[in-house]
Amino acid sequence: MNSHRIPKPDVSILAAICILLFCLEAAVLNYEHVYKATPDYSVRVLTRAMQSGDEETVTALVDDKAIAAGLFDGMASRGGGIDSLPVLQLAWEPLRDDFITDSSRLFHLTMQKEKDDADRAGAAENVRLRLQALGFPFPVSGWHYVSSRYAHKTDSSHAHMTVTLYNERLDRNLTCTIELTRTGPKQWRITGLADAPAFISEINDAWDQRLAAYNRPIQRQLDGLIKIRNVSASLVKGSNHQTFLRITYTPVFEGKPEEIREIRGVYELQRSGDHAVLYSGTLRLTPAASGKPHTSQFLLNPLIPSQYALMSRENLDDTRSQLRVTSVTRQDGTTLSLAEKLPN
């Protein structure tokens, strides 16, 4: 009779199984106690909550009012030193409060899928009007999350993360760096933008490029009629404490000036570093002799914050001037005109 012996277990196999189980246990513990405590996990939870319309979770993970405040301050900083003069900060405070309130309302209405579209449209229009008062073409709607990079901690309670967003109207991906603050052992909350001016500049550049592309056919025709060269500006102090912004420019006509009835243009004084618009004004150009310098001037209003900031300057050394022809009306009544904004 043959005897059957139970084979001895292979020690190497048992060791491998034990190591595998140990690794699995370590992975679970690492996920529960390490990854779930990272800002990356909180952002992952946030994106899921936004997709499902979980307003409670989104509110816990996003300080929407702080983000709106950061955006407003970033836009105000591009407005000719508004952020640096206490009297201007005081003048803009009501608009800032309204912008934060309206932005927060729009944010929450966007999460509430059961709300009427008219409510969201009304809230979006209020935000648009606040942005218009700032003179900044910020697209209010049509934003979508695309991706994000791994967060890096700046200290034990704060972290930065670069996020890519897509905007429908601009048809472009844009990046911004969000700031996260630890609010619990396993929770981080988005509390603002780490560099709001950089994000705003990127939006502004994208908007300008999109609008320029839309206007290109008309722009070619305008360039075939007139070009503006040698644009410069200076501050002139007048009587009664008045200050004028004086600009000099040279129109060069490519066609026949006598065939033109009216020329309209937009002058912008920009900060050299980031091209922030410090002053903008419309003017009519006279169809006069080609190639001769012309001078125009604008009276600065101290009741307008951005113009008051200009009046406080000693010179315009760190600025550049730009004068663009926006429309030409011929003697026969036909008009070539650039669009001021993108179509809806």
CSV table of C-alpha atoms in Angstrom, one decimal:
chain,number,residue,atom,x,y,z
A,1,MET,CA,0.0,0.0,0.0
A,2,ASN,CA,1.4,3.3,-1.1
A,3,SER,CA,1.6,6.0,1.5
A,4,HIS,CA,0.8,9.5,0.6
A,5,ARG,CA,2.8,12.2,2.2
A,6,ILE,CA,1.7,15.8,2.4
A,7,PRO,CA,4.4,17.8,0.7
A,8,LYS,CA,6.3,20.3,2.8
A,9,PRO,CA,5.3,23.9,1.9
A,10,ASP,CA,7.7,25.8,-0.2
A,11,VAL,CA,9.1,28.4,2.1
A,12,SER,CA,9.9,30.8,-0.7
A,13,ILE,CA,6.2,30.7,-1.8
A,14,LEU,CA,5.0,31.4,1.7
A,15,ALA,CA,7.5,34.2,2.0
A,16,ALA,CA,6.3,35.8,-1.2
A,17,ILE,CA,2.6,35.5,-0.2
A,18,CYS,CA,3.4,37.2,3.2
A,19,ILE,CA,5.3,39.9,1.4
A,20,LEU,CA,2.4,40.5,-1.0
A,21,LEU,CA,-0.1,40.6,1.8
A,22,PHE,CA,2.2,43.0,3.7
A,23,CYS,CA,2.5,45.2,0.6
A,24,LEU,CA,-1.3,45.2,0.1
A,25,GLU,CA,-1.9,46.2,3.8
A,26,ALA,CA,0.8,48.9,3.5
A,27,ALA,CA,-0.9,50.2,0.3
A,28,VAL,CA,-4.3,50.3,2.0
A,29,LEU,CA,-2.8,52.1,5.1
A,30,ASN,CA,-0.9,54.5,2.8
A,31,TYR,CA,-4.1,55.3,0.9
A,32,GLU,CA,-6.2,55.8,4.1
A,33,HIS,CA,-3.6,57.7,6.1
A,34,VAL,CA,-1.3,59.4,3.6
A,35,TYR,CA,-3.0,60.0,0.2
A,36,LYS,CA,-6.4,60.9,1.7
A,37,ALA,CA,-4.6,63.5,3.8
A,38,THR,CA,-3.1,65.3,0.7
A,39,PRO,CA,-4.5,68.3,-1.0
A,40,ASP,CA,-4.6,66.3,-4.2
A,41,TYR,CA,-7.2,64.0,-2.8
A,42,SER,CA,-9.4,66.9,-1.6
A,43,VAL,CA,-9.2,68.3,-5.2
A,44,ARG,CA,-10.2,64.9,-6.6
A,45,VAL,CA,-13.2,64.8,-4.2
A,46,LEU,CA,-14.1,68.4,-5.2
A,47,THR,CA,-14.1,67.6,-9.0
A,48,ARG,CA,-16.4,64.6,-8.3
A,49,ALA,CA,-18.7,66.8,-6.2
A,50,MET,CA,-18.9,69.5,-8.9
A,51,GLN,CA,-19.7,66.9,-11.5
A,52,SER,CA,-22.5,65.4,-9.4
A,53,GLY,CA,-23.9,68.7,-8.2
A,54,ASP,CA,-23.0,68.1,-4.5
A,55,GLU,CA,-23.3,71.7,-3.3
A,56,GLU,CA,-22.6,70.8,0.3
A,57,THR,CA,-19.3,69.1,-0.4
A,58,VAL,CA,-18.2,71.8,-2.9
A,59,THR,CA,-19.0,74.6,-0.4
A,60,ALA,CA,-16.9,72.8,2.3
A,61,LEU,CA,-13.9,72.5,-0.2
A,62,VAL,CA,-14.1,76.0,-1.9
A,63,ASP,CA,-14.1,79.4,-0.4
A,64,ASP,CA,-15.7,81.1,-3.3
A,65,LYS,CA,-15.9,84.5,-1.7
A,66,ALA,CA,-12.1,84.5,-1.1
A,67,ILE,CA,-11.5,83.6,-4.7
A,68,ALA,CA,-13.8,86.4,-6.0
A,69,ALA,CA,-12.0,88.9,-3.7
A,70,GLY,CA,-8.7,87.8,-5.1
A,71,LEU,CA,-9.9,88.2,-8.7
A,72,PHE,CA,-11.3,91.6,-8.0
A,73,ASP,CA,-8.1,92.8,-6.4
A,74,GLY,CA,-6.0,91.3,-9.2
A,75,MET,CA,-8.1,93.2,-11.8
A,76,ALA,CA,-8.0,96.4,-9.7
A,77,SER,CA,-4.2,96.1,-9.6
A,78,ARG,CA,-4.2,96.4,-13.4
A,79,GLY,CA,-6.2,99.6,-13.2
A,80,GLY,CA,-3.4,102.2,-12.8
A,81,GLY,CA,-2.4,101.8,-9.2
A,82,ILE,CA,-5.9,101.5,-7.7
A,83,ASP,CA,-4.7,99.0,-5.2
A,84,SER,CA,-1.9,101.2,-3.9
A,85,LEU,CA,-3.8,104.4,-3.0
A,86,PRO,CA,-6.0,104.2,0.2
A,87,VAL,CA,-8.5,106.8,-1.1
A,88,LEU,CA,-9.0,104.7,-4.2
A,89,GLN,CA,-9.4,101.5,-2.3
A,90,LEU,CA,-12.1,103.2,-0.2
A,91,ALA,CA,-13.9,104.4,-3.4
A,92,TRP,CA,-13.9,100.9,-4.9
A,93,GLU,CA,-14.9,99.0,-1.7
A,94,PRO,CA,-18.7,99.0,-2.5
A,95,LEU,CA,-18.1,97.7,-6.0
A,96,ARG,CA,-15.7,95.0,-4.5
A,97,ASP,CA,-18.4,93.9,-2.0
A,98,ASP,CA,-21.1,93.7,-4.7
A,99,PHE,CA,-18.7,91.7,-7.0
A,100,ILE,CA,-18.0,89.2,-4.2
A,101,THR,CA,-21.7,88.9,-3.4
A,102,ASP,CA,-22.9,88.5,-7.0
A,103,SER,CA,-20.0,86.0,-7.8
A,104,SER,CA,-20.9,83.9,-4.8
A,105,ARG,CA,-24.6,83.8,-5.8
A,106,LEU,CA,-23.7,82.8,-9.4
A,107,PHE,CA,-21.3,80.1,-8.1
A,108,HIS,CA,-24.0,78.5,-5.9
A,109,LEU,CA,-26.7,78.8,-8.6
A,110,THR,CA,-24.5,77.0,-11.0
A,111,MET,CA,-24.3,74.1,-8.6
A,112,GLN,CA,-28.1,74.0,-8.1
A,113,LYS,CA,-29.3,72.2,-11.2
A,114,GLU,CA,-32.9,72.5,-10.2
A,115,LYS,CA,-32.8,76.3,-10.4
A,116,ASP,CA,-34.3,78.2,-13.3
A,117,ASP,CA,-31.9,79.2,-16.1
A,118,ALA,CA,-33.2,82.7,-15.8
A,119,ASP,CA,-31.9,83.0,-12.3
A,120,ARG,CA,-28.4,82.0,-13.4
A,121,ALA,CA,-28.6,84.3,-16.4
A,122,GLY,CA,-29.5,87.2,-14.1
A,123,ALA,CA,-26.7,86.5,-11.7
A,124,ALA,CA,-24.2,86.2,-14.6
A,125,GLU,CA,-25.4,89.5,-16.0
A,126,ASN,CA,-24.8,91.2,-12.6
A,127,VAL,CA,-21.3,89.8,-12.4
A,128,ARG,CA,-20.7,90.9,-16.0
A,129,LEU,CA,-21.7,94.5,-15.2
A,130,ARG,CA,-19.3,94.6,-12.2
A,131,LEU,CA,-16.5,93.4,-14.5
A,132,GLN,CA,-17.5,96.0,-17.1
A,133,ALA,CA,-17.1,98.7,-14.4
A,134,LEU,CA,-13.6,97.4,-13.9
A,135,GLY,CA,-13.0,97.6,-17.7
A,136,PHE,CA,-12.0,94.0,-17.9
A,137,PRO,CA,-13.5,91.5,-20.4
A,138,PHE,CA,-13.6,88.4,-18.0
A,139,PRO,CA,-15.7,85.6,-19.4
A,140,VAL,CA,-18.3,84.9,-16.7
A,141,SER,CA,-19.5,81.4,-17.9
A,142,GLY,CA,-18.3,78.5,-20.0
A,143,TRP,CA,-15.5,77.3,-17.7
A,144,HIS,CA,-14.6,73.6,-17.4
A,145,TYR,CA,-12.0,71.8,-15.4
A,146,VAL,CA,-9.4,70.0,-17.6
A,147,SER,CA,-6.6,68.7,-15.4
A,148,SER,CA,-4.3,69.5,-12.5
A,149,ARG,CA,-0.7,68.9,-11.5
A,150,TYR,CA,0.5,67.5,-8.2
A,151,ALA,CA,0.2,70.0,-5.3
A,152,HIS,CA,3.3,71.2,-3.5
A,153,LYS,CA,3.1,72.3,0.1
A,154,THR,CA,4.4,75.8,0.9
A,155,ASP,CA,4.2,74.9,4.7
A,156,SER,CA,2.4,72.4,6.9
A,157,SER,CA,-1.0,74.1,6.4
A,158,HIS,CA,-0.8,75.6,2.8
A,159,ALA,CA,-0.2,74.3,-0.7
A,160,HIS,CA,-0.2,75.4,-4.3
A,161,MET,CA,-1.6,73.5,-7.3
A,162,THR,CA,-1.5,74.4,-11.0
A,163,VAL,CA,-4.9,73.8,-12.6
A,164,THR,CA,-5.8,73.9,-16.3
A,165,LEU,CA,-9.3,75.2,-17.2
A,166,TYR,CA,-11.0,75.5,-20.6
A,167,ASN,CA,-13.2,78.4,-21.5
A,168,GLU,CA,-15.8,78.0,-24.3
A,169,ARG,CA,-15.9,81.6,-25.4
A,170,LEU,CA,-12.1,82.0,-25.6
A,171,ASP,CA,-11.8,78.4,-27.0
A,172,ARG,CA,-8.6,78.0,-25.1
A,173,ASN,CA,-7.0,76.2,-22.1
A,174,LEU,CA,-5.8,78.5,-19.4
A,175,THR,CA,-3.7,77.7,-16.3
A,176,CYS,CA,-4.0,79.2,-12.8
A,177,THR,CA,-2.4,78.4,-9.5
A,178,ILE,CA,-4.8,77.8,-6.7
A,179,GLU,CA,-4.0,78.1,-3.0
A,180,LEU,CA,-5.2,75.4,-0.6
A,181,THR,CA,-5.4,75.6,3.2
A,182,ARG,CA,-5.6,72.6,5.5
A,183,THR,CA,-8.9,72.7,7.4
A,184,GLY,CA,-8.7,69.2,9.0
A,185,PRO,CA,-6.5,66.1,9.3
A,186,LYS,CA,-7.8,64.9,5.9
A,187,GLN,CA,-9.3,67.9,4.3
A,188,TRP,CA,-7.9,70.9,2.3
A,189,ARG,CA,-9.9,73.8,1.0
A,190,ILE,CA,-9.3,76.1,-2.0
A,191,THR,CA,-9.0,79.5,-0.4
A,192,GLY,CA,-7.8,81.7,-3.3
A,193,LEU,CA,-5.5,82.1,-6.3
A,194,ALA,CA,-1.8,82.1,-5.6
A,195,ASP,CA,-1.1,84.6,-8.5
A,196,ALA,CA,-4.4,86.3,-9.6
A,197,PRO,CA,-2.6,89.0,-11.7
A,198,ALA,CA,-0.9,86.3,-13.8
A,199,PHE,CA,-4.1,84.4,-14.4
A,200,ILE,CA,-5.9,87.7,-15.3
A,201,SER,CA,-3.1,88.6,-17.7
A,202,GLU,CA,-3.4,85.2,-19.4
A,203,ILE,CA,-7.2,85.7,-19.8
A,204,ASN,CA,-6.6,89.2,-21.2
A,205,ASP,CA,-4.1,88.0,-23.7
A,206,ALA,CA,-6.4,85.2,-24.9
A,207,TRP,CA,-9.3,87.7,-25.2
A,208,ASP,CA,-7.2,90.1,-27.2
A,209,GLN,CA,-6.0,87.4,-29.6
A,210,ARG,CA,-9.5,86.1,-30.1
A,211,LEU,CA,-11.0,89.5,-30.7
A,212,ALA,CA,-8.1,90.4,-33.1
A,213,ALA,CA,-8.7,87.2,-35.1
A,214,TYR,CA,-12.4,88.0,-35.3
A,215,ASN,CA,-11.7,91.6,-36.5
A,216,ARG,CA,-8.9,90.6,-38.9
A,217,PRO,CA,-10.8,91.0,-42.2
A,218,ILE,CA,-12.0,94.5,-41.3
A,219,GLN,CA,-8.6,95.4,-39.8
A,220,ARG,CA,-6.9,94.7,-43.2
A,221,GLN,CA,-9.3,97.1,-44.9
A,222,LEU,CA,-8.7,99.8,-42.3
A,223,ASP,CA,-4.9,99.3,-42.6
A,224,GLY,CA,-5.3,99.9,-46.4
A,225,LEU,CA,-6.8,103.3,-45.7
A,226,ILE,CA,-4.8,104.7,-42.7
A,227,LYS,CA,-2.0,103.8,-40.3
A,228,ILE,CA,-1.0,105.6,-37.1
A,229,ARG,CA,2.7,106.0,-36.2
A,230,ASN,CA,4.9,107.6,-33.6
A,231,VAL,CA,2.3,107.6,-30.8
A,232,SER,CA,3.5,109.2,-27.5
A,233,ALA,CA,2.0,110.7,-24.4
A,234,SER,CA,2.9,113.1,-21.6
A,235,LEU,CA,1.2,114.6,-18.5
A,236,VAL,CA,0.5,118.3,-18.6
A,237,LYS,CA,-0.4,120.3,-15.5
A,238,GLY,CA,-2.9,123.1,-16.2
A,239,SER,CA,-4.5,125.8,-14.2
A,240,ASN,CA,-6.9,125.1,-11.3
A,241,HIS,CA,-5.0,121.9,-10.5
A,242,GLN,CA,-6.1,120.3,-13.8
A,243,THR,CA,-4.0,117.6,-15.4
A,244,PHE,CA,-4.2,116.6,-19.0
A,245,LEU,CA,-3.0,113.5,-20.8
A,246,ARG,CA,-1.5,114.9,-24.0
A,247,ILE,CA,-0.9,112.5,-26.9
A,248,THR,CA,1.0,113.0,-30.2
A,249,TYR,CA,0.6,110.8,-33.2
A,250,THR,CA,1.2,110.8,-37.0
A,251,PRO,CA,-1.5,109.6,-39.3
A,252,VAL,CA,-0.4,108.2,-42.6
A,253,PHE,CA,-3.0,107.8,-45.3
A,254,GLU,CA,-2.7,104.9,-47.8
A,255,GLY,CA,-5.6,106.0,-49.9
A,256,LYS,CA,-7.3,109.3,-50.6
A,257,PRO,CA,-8.1,111.4,-47.5
A,258,GLU,CA,-10.7,113.4,-49.4
A,259,GLU,CA,-12.8,110.3,-49.7
A,260,ILE,CA,-13.0,109.9,-45.9
A,261,ARG,CA,-15.7,111.7,-43.9
A,262,GLU,CA,-14.8,110.6,-40.4
A,263,ILE,CA,-12.2,108.5,-38.5
A,264,ARG,CA,-12.6,107.2,-35.0
A,265,GLY,CA,-10.0,105.6,-32.8
A,266,VAL,CA,-9.2,104.3,-29.3
A,267,TYR,CA,-6.2,105.5,-27.4
A,268,GLU,CA,-4.7,103.3,-24.6
A,269,LEU,CA,-2.0,104.1,-22.2
A,270,GLN,CA,-0.6,100.8,-21.0
A,271,ARG,CA,1.9,99.8,-18.3
A,272,SER,CA,5.0,98.5,-20.0
A,273,GLY,CA,5.5,95.4,-17.9
A,274,ASP,CA,2.1,93.7,-18.1
A,275,HIS,CA,0.3,95.9,-20.6
A,276,ALA,CA,-2.3,96.8,-18.0
A,277,VAL,CA,-4.5,99.6,-19.3
A,278,LEU,CA,-4.0,102.8,-17.3
A,279,TYR,CA,-6.2,105.0,-19.4
A,280,SER,CA,-8.5,104.5,-22.4
A,281,GLY,CA,-10.3,107.1,-24.4
A,282,THR,CA,-12.0,107.5,-27.8
A,283,LEU,CA,-11.2,110.3,-30.2
A,284,ARG,CA,-12.0,111.5,-33.7
A,285,LEU,CA,-9.1,111.9,-36.1
A,286,THR,CA,-9.2,114.6,-38.7
A,287,PRO,CA,-8.6,113.5,-42.3
A,288,ALA,CA,-5.8,116.0,-42.7
A,289,ALA,CA,-2.4,116.1,-44.4
A,290,SER,CA,-0.7,112.7,-44.3
A,291,GLY,CA,2.6,112.3,-42.4
A,292,LYS,CA,2.2,115.4,-40.1
A,293,PRO,CA,2.1,115.1,-36.3
A,294,HIS,CA,-1.2,115.7,-34.6
A,295,THR,CA,-1.9,116.4,-30.9
A,296,SER,CA,-4.9,115.6,-28.8
A,297,GLN,CA,-5.4,115.8,-25.0
A,298,PHE,CA,-7.7,114.4,-22.4
A,299,LEU,CA,-8.7,116.1,-19.2
A,300,LEU,CA,-8.2,113.7,-16.3
A,301,ASN,CA,-11.0,113.3,-13.8
A,302,PRO,CA,-9.9,113.0,-10.2
A,303,LEU,CA,-13.3,111.3,-9.4
A,304,ILE,CA,-12.4,108.3,-11.5
A,305,PRO,CA,-10.0,106.1,-9.5
A,306,SER,CA,-7.8,105.1,-12.4
A,307,GLN,CA,-7.4,108.7,-13.7
A,308,TYR,CA,-6.7,109.9,-10.2
A,309,ALA,CA,-3.9,107.4,-10.0
A,310,LEU,CA,-2.5,108.9,-13.2
A,311,MET,CA,-2.7,112.4,-11.9
A,312,SER,CA,-0.6,111.3,-8.9
A,313,ARG,CA,2.3,110.2,-11.2
A,314,GLU,CA,5.4,112.3,-11.8
A,315,ASN,CA,5.9,111.0,-15.3
A,316,LEU,CA,4.9,108.2,-17.8
A,317,ASP,CA,8.4,106.6,-18.0
A,318,ASP,CA,7.2,103.0,-17.5
A,319,THR,CA,4.3,103.2,-20.0
A,320,ARG,CA,3.6,102.8,-23.7
A,321,SER,CA,1.0,104.4,-25.9
A,322,GLN,CA,-1.2,102.8,-28.5
A,323,LEU,CA,-3.7,104.4,-30.8
A,324,ARG,CA,-5.9,102.2,-32.9
A,325,VAL,CA,-8.3,103.2,-35.7
A,326,THR,CA,-11.6,101.5,-34.9
A,327,SER,CA,-13.8,102.9,-37.7
A,328,VAL,CA,-13.7,104.8,-40.9
A,329,THR,CA,-16.8,106.4,-42.6
A,330,ARG,CA,-16.4,107.3,-46.3
A,331,GLN,CA,-18.1,110.2,-48.0
A,332,ASP,CA,-20.6,107.8,-49.6
A,333,GLY,CA,-21.8,106.8,-46.1
A,334,THR,CA,-20.3,103.3,-46.0
A,335,THR,CA,-18.5,102.5,-42.7
A,336,LEU,CA,-15.8,100.0,-41.8
A,337,SER,CA,-15.9,99.3,-38.0
A,338,LEU,CA,-14.1,96.9,-35.7
A,339,ALA,CA,-16.1,94.9,-33.2
A,340,GLU,CA,-15.6,96.0,-29.6
A,341,LYS,CA,-16.4,92.6,-28.1
A,342,LEU,CA,-16.7,89.0,-29.2
A,343,PRO,CA,-20.2,87.8,-30.3
A,344,ASN,CA,-22.2,85.7,-27.9
